[in-house]
mmCIF file of C-alpha atoms in Angstrom:
data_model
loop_
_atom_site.group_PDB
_atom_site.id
_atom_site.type_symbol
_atom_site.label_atom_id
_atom_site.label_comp_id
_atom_site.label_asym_id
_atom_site.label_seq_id
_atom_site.Cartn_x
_atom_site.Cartn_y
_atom_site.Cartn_z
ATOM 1 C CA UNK A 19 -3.667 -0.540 15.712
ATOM 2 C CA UNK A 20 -0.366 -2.627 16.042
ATOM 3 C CA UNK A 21 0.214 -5.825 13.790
ATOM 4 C CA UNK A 22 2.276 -8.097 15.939
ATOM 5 C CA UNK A 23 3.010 -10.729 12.806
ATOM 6 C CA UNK A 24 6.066 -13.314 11.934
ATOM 7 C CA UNK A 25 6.133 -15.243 8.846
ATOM 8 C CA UNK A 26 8.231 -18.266 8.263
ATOM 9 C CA UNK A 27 8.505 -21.022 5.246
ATOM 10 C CA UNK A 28 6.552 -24.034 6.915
ATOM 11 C CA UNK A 29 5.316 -27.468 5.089
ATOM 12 C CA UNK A 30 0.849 -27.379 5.201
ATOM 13 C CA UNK A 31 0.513 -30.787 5.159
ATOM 14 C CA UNK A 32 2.219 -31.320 8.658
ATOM 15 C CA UNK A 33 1.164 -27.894 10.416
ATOM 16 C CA UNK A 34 -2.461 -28.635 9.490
ATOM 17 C CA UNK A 35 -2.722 -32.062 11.183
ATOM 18 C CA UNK A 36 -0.936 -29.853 14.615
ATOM 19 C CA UNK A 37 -3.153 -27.358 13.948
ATOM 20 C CA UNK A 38 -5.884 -29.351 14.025
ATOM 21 C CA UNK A 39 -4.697 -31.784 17.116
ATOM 22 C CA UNK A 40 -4.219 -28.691 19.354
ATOM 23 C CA UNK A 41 -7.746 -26.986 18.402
ATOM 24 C CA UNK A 42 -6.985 -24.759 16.457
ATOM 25 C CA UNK A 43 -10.043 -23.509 14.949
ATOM 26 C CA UNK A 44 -10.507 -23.057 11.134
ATOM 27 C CA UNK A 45 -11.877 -19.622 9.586
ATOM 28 C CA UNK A 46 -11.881 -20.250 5.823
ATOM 29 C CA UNK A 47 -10.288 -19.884 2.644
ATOM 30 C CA UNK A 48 -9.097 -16.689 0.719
ATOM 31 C CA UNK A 49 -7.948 -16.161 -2.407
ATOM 32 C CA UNK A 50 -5.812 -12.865 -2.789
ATOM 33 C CA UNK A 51 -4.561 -10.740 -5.904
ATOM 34 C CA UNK A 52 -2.406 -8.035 -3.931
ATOM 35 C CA UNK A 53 -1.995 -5.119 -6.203
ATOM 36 C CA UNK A 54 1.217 -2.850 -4.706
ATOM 37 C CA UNK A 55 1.524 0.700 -4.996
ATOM 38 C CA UNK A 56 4.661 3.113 -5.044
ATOM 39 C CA UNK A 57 4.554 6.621 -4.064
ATOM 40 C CA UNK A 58 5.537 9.563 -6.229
ATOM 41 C CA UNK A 59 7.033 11.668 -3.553
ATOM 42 C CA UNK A 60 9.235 8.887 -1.699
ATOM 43 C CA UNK A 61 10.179 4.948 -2.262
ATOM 44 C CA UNK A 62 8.296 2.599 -0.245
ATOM 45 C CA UNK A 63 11.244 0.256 -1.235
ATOM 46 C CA UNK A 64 13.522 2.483 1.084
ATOM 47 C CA UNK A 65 10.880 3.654 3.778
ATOM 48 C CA UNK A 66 9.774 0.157 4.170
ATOM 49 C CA UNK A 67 5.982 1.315 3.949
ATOM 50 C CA UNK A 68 3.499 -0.427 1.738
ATOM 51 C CA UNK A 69 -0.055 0.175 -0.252
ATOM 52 C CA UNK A 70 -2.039 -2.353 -1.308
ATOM 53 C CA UNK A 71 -5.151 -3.285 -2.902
ATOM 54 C CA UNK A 72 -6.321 -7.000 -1.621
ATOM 55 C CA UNK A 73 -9.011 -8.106 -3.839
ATOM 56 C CA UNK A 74 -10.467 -10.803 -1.725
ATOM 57 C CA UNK A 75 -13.272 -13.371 -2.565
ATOM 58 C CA UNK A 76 -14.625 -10.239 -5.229
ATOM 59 C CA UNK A 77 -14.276 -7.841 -2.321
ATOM 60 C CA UNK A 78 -11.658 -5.256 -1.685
ATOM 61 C CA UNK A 79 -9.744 -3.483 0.588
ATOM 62 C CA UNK A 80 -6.976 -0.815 0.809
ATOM 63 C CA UNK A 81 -4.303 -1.231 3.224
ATOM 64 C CA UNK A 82 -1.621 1.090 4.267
ATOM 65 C CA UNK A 83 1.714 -0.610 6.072
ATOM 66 C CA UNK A 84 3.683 1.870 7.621
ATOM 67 C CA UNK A 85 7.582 0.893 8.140
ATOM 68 C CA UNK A 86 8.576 -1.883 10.436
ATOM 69 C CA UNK A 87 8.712 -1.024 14.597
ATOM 70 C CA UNK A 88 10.766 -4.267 15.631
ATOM 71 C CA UNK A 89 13.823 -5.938 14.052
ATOM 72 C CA UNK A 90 12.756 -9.583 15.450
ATOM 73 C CA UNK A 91 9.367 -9.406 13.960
ATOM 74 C CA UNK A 92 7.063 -7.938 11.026
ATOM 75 C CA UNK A 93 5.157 -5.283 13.479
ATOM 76 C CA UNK A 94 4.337 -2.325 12.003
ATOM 77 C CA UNK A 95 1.539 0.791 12.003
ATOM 78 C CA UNK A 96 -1.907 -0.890 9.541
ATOM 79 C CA UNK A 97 -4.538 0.920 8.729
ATOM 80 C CA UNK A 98 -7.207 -1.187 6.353
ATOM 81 C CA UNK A 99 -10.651 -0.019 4.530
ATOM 82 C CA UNK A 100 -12.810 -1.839 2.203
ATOM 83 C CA UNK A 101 -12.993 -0.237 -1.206
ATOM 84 C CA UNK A 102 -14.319 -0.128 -4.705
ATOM 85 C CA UNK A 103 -10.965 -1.473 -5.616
ATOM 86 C CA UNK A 104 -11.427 -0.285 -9.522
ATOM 87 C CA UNK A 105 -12.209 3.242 -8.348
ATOM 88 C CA UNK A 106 -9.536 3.115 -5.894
ATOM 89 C CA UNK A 107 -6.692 2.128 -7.961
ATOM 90 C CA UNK A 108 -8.121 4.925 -10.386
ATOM 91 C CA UNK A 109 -7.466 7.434 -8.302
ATOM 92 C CA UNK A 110 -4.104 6.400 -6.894
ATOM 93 C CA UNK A 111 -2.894 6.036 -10.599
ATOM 94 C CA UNK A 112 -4.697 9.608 -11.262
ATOM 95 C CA UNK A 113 -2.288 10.866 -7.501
ATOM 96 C CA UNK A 114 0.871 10.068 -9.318
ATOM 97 C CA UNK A 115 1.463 6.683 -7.487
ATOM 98 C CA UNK A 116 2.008 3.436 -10.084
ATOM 99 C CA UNK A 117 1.944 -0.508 -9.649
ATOM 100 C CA UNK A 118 5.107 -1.914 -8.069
ATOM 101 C CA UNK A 119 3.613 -5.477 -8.389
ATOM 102 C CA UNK A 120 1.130 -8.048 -7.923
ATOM 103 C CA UNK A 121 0.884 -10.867 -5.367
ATOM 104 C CA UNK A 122 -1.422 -13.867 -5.795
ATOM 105 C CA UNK A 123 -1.797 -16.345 -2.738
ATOM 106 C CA UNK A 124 -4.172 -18.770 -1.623
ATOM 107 C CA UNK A 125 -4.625 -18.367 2.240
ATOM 108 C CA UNK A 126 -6.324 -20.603 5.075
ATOM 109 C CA UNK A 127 -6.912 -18.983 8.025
ATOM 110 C CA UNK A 128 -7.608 -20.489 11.644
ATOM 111 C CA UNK A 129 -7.786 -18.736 15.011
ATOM 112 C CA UNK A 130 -6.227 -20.312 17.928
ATOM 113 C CA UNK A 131 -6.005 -18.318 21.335
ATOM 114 C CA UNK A 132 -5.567 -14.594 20.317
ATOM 115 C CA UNK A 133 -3.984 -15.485 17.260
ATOM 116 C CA UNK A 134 -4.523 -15.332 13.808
ATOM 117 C CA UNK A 135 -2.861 -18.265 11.773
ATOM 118 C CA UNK A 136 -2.620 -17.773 8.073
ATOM 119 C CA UNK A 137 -1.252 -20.608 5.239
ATOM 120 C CA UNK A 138 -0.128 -19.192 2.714
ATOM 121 C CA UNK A 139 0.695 -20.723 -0.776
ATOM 122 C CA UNK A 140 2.366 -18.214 -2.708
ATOM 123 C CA UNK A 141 2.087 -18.083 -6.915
ATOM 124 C CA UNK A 142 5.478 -18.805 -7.604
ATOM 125 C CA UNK A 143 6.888 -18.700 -3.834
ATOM 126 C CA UNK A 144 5.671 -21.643 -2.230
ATOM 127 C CA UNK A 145 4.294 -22.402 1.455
ATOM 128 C CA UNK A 146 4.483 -19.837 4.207
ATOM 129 C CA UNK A 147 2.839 -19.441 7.578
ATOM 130 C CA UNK A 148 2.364 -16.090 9.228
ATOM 131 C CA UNK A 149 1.432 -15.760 12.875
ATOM 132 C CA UNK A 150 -0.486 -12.646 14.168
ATOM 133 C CA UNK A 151 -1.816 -10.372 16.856
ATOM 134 C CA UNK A 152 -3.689 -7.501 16.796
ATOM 135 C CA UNK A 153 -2.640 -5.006 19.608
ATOM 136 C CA UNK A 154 -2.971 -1.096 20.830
ATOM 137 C CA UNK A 155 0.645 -1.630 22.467
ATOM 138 C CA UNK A 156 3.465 -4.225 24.287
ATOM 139 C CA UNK A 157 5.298 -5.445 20.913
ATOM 140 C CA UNK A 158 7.629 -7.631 22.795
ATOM 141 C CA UNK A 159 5.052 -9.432 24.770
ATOM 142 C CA UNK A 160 2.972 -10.584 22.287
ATOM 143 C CA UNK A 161 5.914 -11.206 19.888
ATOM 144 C CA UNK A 162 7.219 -13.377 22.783
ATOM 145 C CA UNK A 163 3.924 -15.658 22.904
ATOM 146 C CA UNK A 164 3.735 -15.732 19.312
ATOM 147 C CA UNK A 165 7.436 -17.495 19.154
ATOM 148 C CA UNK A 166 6.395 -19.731 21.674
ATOM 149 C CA UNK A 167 3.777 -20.946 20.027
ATOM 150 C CA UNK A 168 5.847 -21.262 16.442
ATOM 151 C CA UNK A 169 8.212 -23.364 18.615
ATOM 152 C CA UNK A 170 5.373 -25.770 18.424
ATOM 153 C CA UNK A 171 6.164 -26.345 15.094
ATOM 154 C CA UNK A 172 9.733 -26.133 15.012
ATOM 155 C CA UNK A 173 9.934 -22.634 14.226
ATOM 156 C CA UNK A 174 12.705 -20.274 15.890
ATOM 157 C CA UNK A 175 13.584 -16.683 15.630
ATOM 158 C CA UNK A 176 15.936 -17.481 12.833
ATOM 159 C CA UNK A 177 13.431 -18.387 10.827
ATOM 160 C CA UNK A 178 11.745 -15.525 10.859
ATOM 161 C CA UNK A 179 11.266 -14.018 7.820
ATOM 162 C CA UNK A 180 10.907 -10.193 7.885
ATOM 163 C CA UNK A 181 11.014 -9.655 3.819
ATOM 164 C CA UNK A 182 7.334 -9.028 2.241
ATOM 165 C CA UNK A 183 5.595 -11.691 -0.467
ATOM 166 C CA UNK A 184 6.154 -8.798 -2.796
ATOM 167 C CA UNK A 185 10.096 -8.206 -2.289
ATOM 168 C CA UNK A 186 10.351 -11.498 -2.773
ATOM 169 C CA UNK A 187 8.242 -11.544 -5.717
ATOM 170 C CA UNK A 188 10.426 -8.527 -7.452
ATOM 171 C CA UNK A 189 12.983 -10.943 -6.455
ATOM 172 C CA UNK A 190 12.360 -13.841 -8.332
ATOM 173 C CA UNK A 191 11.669 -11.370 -11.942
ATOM 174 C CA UNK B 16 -16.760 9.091 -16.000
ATOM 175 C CA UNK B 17 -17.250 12.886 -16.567
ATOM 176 C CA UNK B 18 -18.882 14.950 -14.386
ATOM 177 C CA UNK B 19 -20.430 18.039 -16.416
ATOM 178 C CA UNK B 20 -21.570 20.457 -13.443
ATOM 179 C CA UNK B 21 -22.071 24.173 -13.573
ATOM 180 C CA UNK B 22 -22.522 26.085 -10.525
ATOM 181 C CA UNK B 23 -24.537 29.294 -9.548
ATOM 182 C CA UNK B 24 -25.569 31.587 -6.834
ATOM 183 C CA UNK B 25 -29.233 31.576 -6.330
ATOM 184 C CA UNK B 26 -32.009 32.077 -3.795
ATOM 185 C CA UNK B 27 -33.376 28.550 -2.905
ATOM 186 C CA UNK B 28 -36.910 29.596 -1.556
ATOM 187 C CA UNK B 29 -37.989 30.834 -5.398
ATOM 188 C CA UNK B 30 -35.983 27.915 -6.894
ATOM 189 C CA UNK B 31 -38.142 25.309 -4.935
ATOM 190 C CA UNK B 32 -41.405 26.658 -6.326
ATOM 191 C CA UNK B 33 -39.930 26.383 -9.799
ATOM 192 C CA UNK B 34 -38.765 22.938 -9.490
ATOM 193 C CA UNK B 35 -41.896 21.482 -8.262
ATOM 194 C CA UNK B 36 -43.994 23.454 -10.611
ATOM 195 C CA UNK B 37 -41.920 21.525 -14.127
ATOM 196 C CA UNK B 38 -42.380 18.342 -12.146
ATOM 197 C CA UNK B 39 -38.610 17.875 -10.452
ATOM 198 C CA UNK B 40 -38.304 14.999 -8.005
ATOM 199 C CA UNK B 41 -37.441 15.300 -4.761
ATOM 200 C CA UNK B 42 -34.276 13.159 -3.659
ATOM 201 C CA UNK B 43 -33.675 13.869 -0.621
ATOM 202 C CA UNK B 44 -31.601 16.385 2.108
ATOM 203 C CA UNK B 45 -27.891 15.428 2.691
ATOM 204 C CA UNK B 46 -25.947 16.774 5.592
ATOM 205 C CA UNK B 47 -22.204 16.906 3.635
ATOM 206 C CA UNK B 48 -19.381 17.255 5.428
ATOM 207 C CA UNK B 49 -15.955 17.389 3.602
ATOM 208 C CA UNK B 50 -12.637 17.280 4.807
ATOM 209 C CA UNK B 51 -10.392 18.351 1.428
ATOM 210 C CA UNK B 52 -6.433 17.351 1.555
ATOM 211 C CA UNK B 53 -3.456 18.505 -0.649
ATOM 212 C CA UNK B 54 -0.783 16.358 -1.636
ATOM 213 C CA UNK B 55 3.344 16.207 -0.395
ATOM 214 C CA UNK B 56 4.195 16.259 -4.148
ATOM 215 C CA UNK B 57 2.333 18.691 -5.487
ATOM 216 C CA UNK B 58 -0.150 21.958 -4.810
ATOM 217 C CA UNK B 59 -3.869 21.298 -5.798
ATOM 218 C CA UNK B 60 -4.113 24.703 -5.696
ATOM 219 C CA UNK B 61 -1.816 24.807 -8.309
ATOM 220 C CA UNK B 62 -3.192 21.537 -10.785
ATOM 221 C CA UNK B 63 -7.038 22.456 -10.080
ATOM 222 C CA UNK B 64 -7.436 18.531 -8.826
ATOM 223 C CA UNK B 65 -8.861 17.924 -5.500
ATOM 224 C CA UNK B 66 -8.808 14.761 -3.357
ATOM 225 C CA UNK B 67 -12.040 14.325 -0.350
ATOM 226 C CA UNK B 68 -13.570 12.441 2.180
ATOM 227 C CA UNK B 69 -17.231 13.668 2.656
ATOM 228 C CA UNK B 70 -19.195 12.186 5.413
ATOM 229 C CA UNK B 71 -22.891 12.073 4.690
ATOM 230 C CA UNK B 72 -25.518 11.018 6.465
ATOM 231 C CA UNK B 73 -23.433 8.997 8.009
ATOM 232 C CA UNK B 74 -21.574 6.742 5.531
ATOM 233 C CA UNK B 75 -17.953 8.214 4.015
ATOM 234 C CA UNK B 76 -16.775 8.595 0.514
ATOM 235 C CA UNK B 77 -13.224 9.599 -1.197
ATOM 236 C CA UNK B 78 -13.733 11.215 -4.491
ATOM 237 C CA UNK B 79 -11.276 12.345 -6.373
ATOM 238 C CA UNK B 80 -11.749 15.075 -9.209
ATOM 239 C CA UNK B 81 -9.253 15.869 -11.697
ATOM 240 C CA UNK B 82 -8.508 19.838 -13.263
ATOM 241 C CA UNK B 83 -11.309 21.054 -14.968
ATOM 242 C CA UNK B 84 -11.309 20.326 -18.500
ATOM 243 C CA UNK B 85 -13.761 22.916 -19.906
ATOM 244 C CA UNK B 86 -13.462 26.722 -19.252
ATOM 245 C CA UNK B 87 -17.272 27.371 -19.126
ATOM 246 C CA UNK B 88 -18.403 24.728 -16.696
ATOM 247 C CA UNK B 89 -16.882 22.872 -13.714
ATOM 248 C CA UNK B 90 -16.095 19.469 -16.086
ATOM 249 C CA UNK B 91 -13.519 17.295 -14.804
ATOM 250 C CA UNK B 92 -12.849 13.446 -14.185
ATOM 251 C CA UNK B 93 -14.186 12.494 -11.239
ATOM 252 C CA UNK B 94 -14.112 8.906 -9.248
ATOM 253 C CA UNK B 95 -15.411 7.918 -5.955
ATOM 254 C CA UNK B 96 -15.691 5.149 -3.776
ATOM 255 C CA UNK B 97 -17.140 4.444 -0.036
ATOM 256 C CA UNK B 98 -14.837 4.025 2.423
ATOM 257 C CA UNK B 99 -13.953 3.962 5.914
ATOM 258 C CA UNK B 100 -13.666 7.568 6.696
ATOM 259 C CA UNK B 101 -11.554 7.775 9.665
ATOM 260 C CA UNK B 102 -9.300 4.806 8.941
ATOM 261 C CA UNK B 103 -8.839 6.743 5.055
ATOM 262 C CA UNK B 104 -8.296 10.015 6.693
ATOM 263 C CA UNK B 105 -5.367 8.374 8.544
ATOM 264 C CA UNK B 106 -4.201 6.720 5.531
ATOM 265 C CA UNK B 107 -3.917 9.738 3.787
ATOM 266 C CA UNK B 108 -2.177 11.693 6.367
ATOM 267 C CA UNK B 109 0.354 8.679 6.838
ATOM 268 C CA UNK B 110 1.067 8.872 2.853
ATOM 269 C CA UNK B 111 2.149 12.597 3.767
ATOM 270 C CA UNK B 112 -1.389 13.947 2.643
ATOM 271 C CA UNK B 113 -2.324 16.764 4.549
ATOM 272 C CA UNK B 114 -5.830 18.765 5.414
ATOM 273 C CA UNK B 115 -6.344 21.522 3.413
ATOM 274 C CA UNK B 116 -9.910 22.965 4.558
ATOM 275 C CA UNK B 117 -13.250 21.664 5.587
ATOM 276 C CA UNK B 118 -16.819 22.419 3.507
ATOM 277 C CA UNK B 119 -19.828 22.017 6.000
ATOM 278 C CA UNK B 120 -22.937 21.887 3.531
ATOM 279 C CA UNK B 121 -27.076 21.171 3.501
ATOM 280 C CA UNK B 122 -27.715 19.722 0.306
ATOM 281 C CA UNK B 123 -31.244 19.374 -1.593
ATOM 282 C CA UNK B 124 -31.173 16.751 -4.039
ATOM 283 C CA UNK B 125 -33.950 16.806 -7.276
ATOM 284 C CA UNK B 126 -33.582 15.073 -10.300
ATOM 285 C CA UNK B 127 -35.113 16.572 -13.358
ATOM 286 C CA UNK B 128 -34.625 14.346 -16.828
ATOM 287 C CA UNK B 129 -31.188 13.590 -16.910
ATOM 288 C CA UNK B 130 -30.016 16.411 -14.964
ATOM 289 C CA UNK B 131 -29.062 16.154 -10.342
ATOM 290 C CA UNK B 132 -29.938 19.488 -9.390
ATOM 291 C CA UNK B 133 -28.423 20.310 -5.881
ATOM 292 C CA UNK B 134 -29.447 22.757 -3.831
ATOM 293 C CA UNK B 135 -26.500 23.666 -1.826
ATOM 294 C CA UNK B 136 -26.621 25.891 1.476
ATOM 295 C CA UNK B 137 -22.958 26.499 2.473
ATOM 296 C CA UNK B 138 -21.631 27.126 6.145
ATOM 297 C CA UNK B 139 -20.135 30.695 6.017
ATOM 298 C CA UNK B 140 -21.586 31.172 2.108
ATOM 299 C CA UNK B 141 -24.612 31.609 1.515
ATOM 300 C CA UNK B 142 -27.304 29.097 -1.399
ATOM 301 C CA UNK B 143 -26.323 27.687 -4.230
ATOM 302 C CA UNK B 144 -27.370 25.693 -6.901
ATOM 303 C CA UNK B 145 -24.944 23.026 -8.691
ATOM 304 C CA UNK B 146 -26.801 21.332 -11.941
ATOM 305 C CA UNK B 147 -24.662 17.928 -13.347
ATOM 306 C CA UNK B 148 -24.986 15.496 -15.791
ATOM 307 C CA UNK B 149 -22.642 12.194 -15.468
ATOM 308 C CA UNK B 150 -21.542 11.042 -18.954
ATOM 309 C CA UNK B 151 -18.749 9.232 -20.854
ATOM 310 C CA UNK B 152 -18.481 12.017 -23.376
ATOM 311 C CA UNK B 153 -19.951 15.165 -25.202
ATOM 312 C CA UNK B 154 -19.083 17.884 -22.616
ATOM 313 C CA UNK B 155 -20.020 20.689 -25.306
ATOM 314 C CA UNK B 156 -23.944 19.050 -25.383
ATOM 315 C CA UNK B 157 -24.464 18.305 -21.826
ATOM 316 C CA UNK B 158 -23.398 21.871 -20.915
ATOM 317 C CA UNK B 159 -25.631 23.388 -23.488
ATOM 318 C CA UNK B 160 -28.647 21.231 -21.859
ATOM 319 C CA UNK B 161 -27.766 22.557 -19.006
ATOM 320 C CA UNK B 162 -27.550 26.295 -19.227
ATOM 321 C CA UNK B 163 -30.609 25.941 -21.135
ATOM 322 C CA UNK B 164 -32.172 24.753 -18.314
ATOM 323 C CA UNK B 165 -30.436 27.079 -16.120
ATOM 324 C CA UNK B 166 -32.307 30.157 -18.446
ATOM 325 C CA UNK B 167 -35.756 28.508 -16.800
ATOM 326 C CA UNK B 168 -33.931 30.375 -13.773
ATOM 327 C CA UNK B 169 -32.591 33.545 -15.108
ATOM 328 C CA UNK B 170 -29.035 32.155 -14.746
ATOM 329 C CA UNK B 171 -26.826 32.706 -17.820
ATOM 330 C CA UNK B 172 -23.509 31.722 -18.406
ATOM 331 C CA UNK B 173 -22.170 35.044 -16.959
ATOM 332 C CA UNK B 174 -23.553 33.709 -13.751
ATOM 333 C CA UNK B 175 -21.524 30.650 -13.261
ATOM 334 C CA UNK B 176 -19.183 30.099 -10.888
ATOM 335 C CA UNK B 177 -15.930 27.692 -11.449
ATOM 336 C CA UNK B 178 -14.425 28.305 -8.157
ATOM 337 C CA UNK B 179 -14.912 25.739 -5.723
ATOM 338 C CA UNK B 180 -16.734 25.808 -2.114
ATOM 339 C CA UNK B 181 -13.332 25.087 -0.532
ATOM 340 C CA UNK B 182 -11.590 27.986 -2.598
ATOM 341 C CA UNK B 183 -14.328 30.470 -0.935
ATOM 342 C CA UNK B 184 -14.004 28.899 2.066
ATOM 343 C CA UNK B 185 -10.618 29.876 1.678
ATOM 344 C CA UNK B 186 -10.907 32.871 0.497
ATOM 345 C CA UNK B 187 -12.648 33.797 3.380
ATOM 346 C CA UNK B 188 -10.386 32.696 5.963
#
């Protein structure tokens, strides 16, 4: 499964009234505590992969990123299963990987089309939106329609922000 | 959570009579079977941990299991969680994870006080029985309850068996 995905900095207060105006339908609201995980045997900072443990709403999942396909967009190999997220980060402490860092976000969803809009307000960050498709293949196409639709909004491909919550995150500390 | 386990050889027909005679309950019959993987940064064959996704019945789980920390028993720290097995297995072999062997198994499950007996018939191996306590401590006590236990059956310490199903299977190969 592909993850067709761009993320820019965008203002909520506007996009939602757009969002809304061009029926966009809304999903709900999340509230994330992203726990990252580095590898013994390589650097995820280097290979551009990423581990995760998304406690969501008292649920959890484990996610594997694998690097980046596309230089235009965040696309990229996912693979996601819901966990015991205790027991889970028990054994990948107990396999030699350890905590790169922790993301908290708060994150409305709506759907619109084929797409998956997320607005995100990141602890310390500030206001994103990410844009996404799930797809078995054609990268280009459905990165095409998704900067179409961030046009909408006054988004272009230079806005397009390719660096993860949690590099940024590291970033800031 | 420790898992306090000792393993044995041992016809299951006679055992059966046994266990129903001092009042065991019957669990239930599992159909296990378990994929094992070794790790890109260092031999489980070596460190005596192990790292599996058993499909039962149906529904997956990932369990890891540290080295053994007792030389009479099969002891170690264990932790486990359901999961998505395919989507895990794939994780796994992304992270550089690789398959190491897989353990096809009918498993009888009684319980007996505090004691999960298991009465194991391996693909390729032959019957078994596995005896465990889970506990937070006193691995000396809980090992003496159960080879005590495991007299009821003419099995003495002698008869215990640390090496794993997968080793055998192994082995065998």
């Amino acid at each position: 499964m592909l993850e067709i995905e761009v993320k820019a900095r965008a203002d909520h207060l506007q996009l939602k009234e757009q969002l809304s105006v061009m029926g966009a339908v809304f999903v709900g609201v999340q509230h994330h505590c992203d726990t990252y995980f580095n590898a013994p045997h390589r650097d995820f900072a280097t290979t551009d992969e990423a581990l995760r443990i998304r406690s969501v709403n008292g649920r959890s999942v484990m996610t594997y990123k694998g690097k980046k396909l596309d230089t235009l967009s965040k696309t990229r190999e996912e693979f996601e299963t819901e966990v015991d997220g205790g027991t889970t980060r028990s054994i990948l402490l107990a396999l030699g990987f350890y905590e790169s860092g922790i993301v908290r976000k708060t994150r409305e969803v709506y759907k619109y089309e084929n797409m998956t809009i997320c607005l995100d307000k990141v602890e310390g960050l500030g206001e994103f939106m990410e844009v996404e498709i799930g797809a078995e293949s054609d990268i280009e196409g459905h990165r095409k329609q998704i900067f179409l639709f961030l046009e909408k909004f006054g988004i272009g491909e230079e806005d397009s922000i390719r660096t993860s919550y949690l590099e940024m995150v590291l970033e800031k500390q």
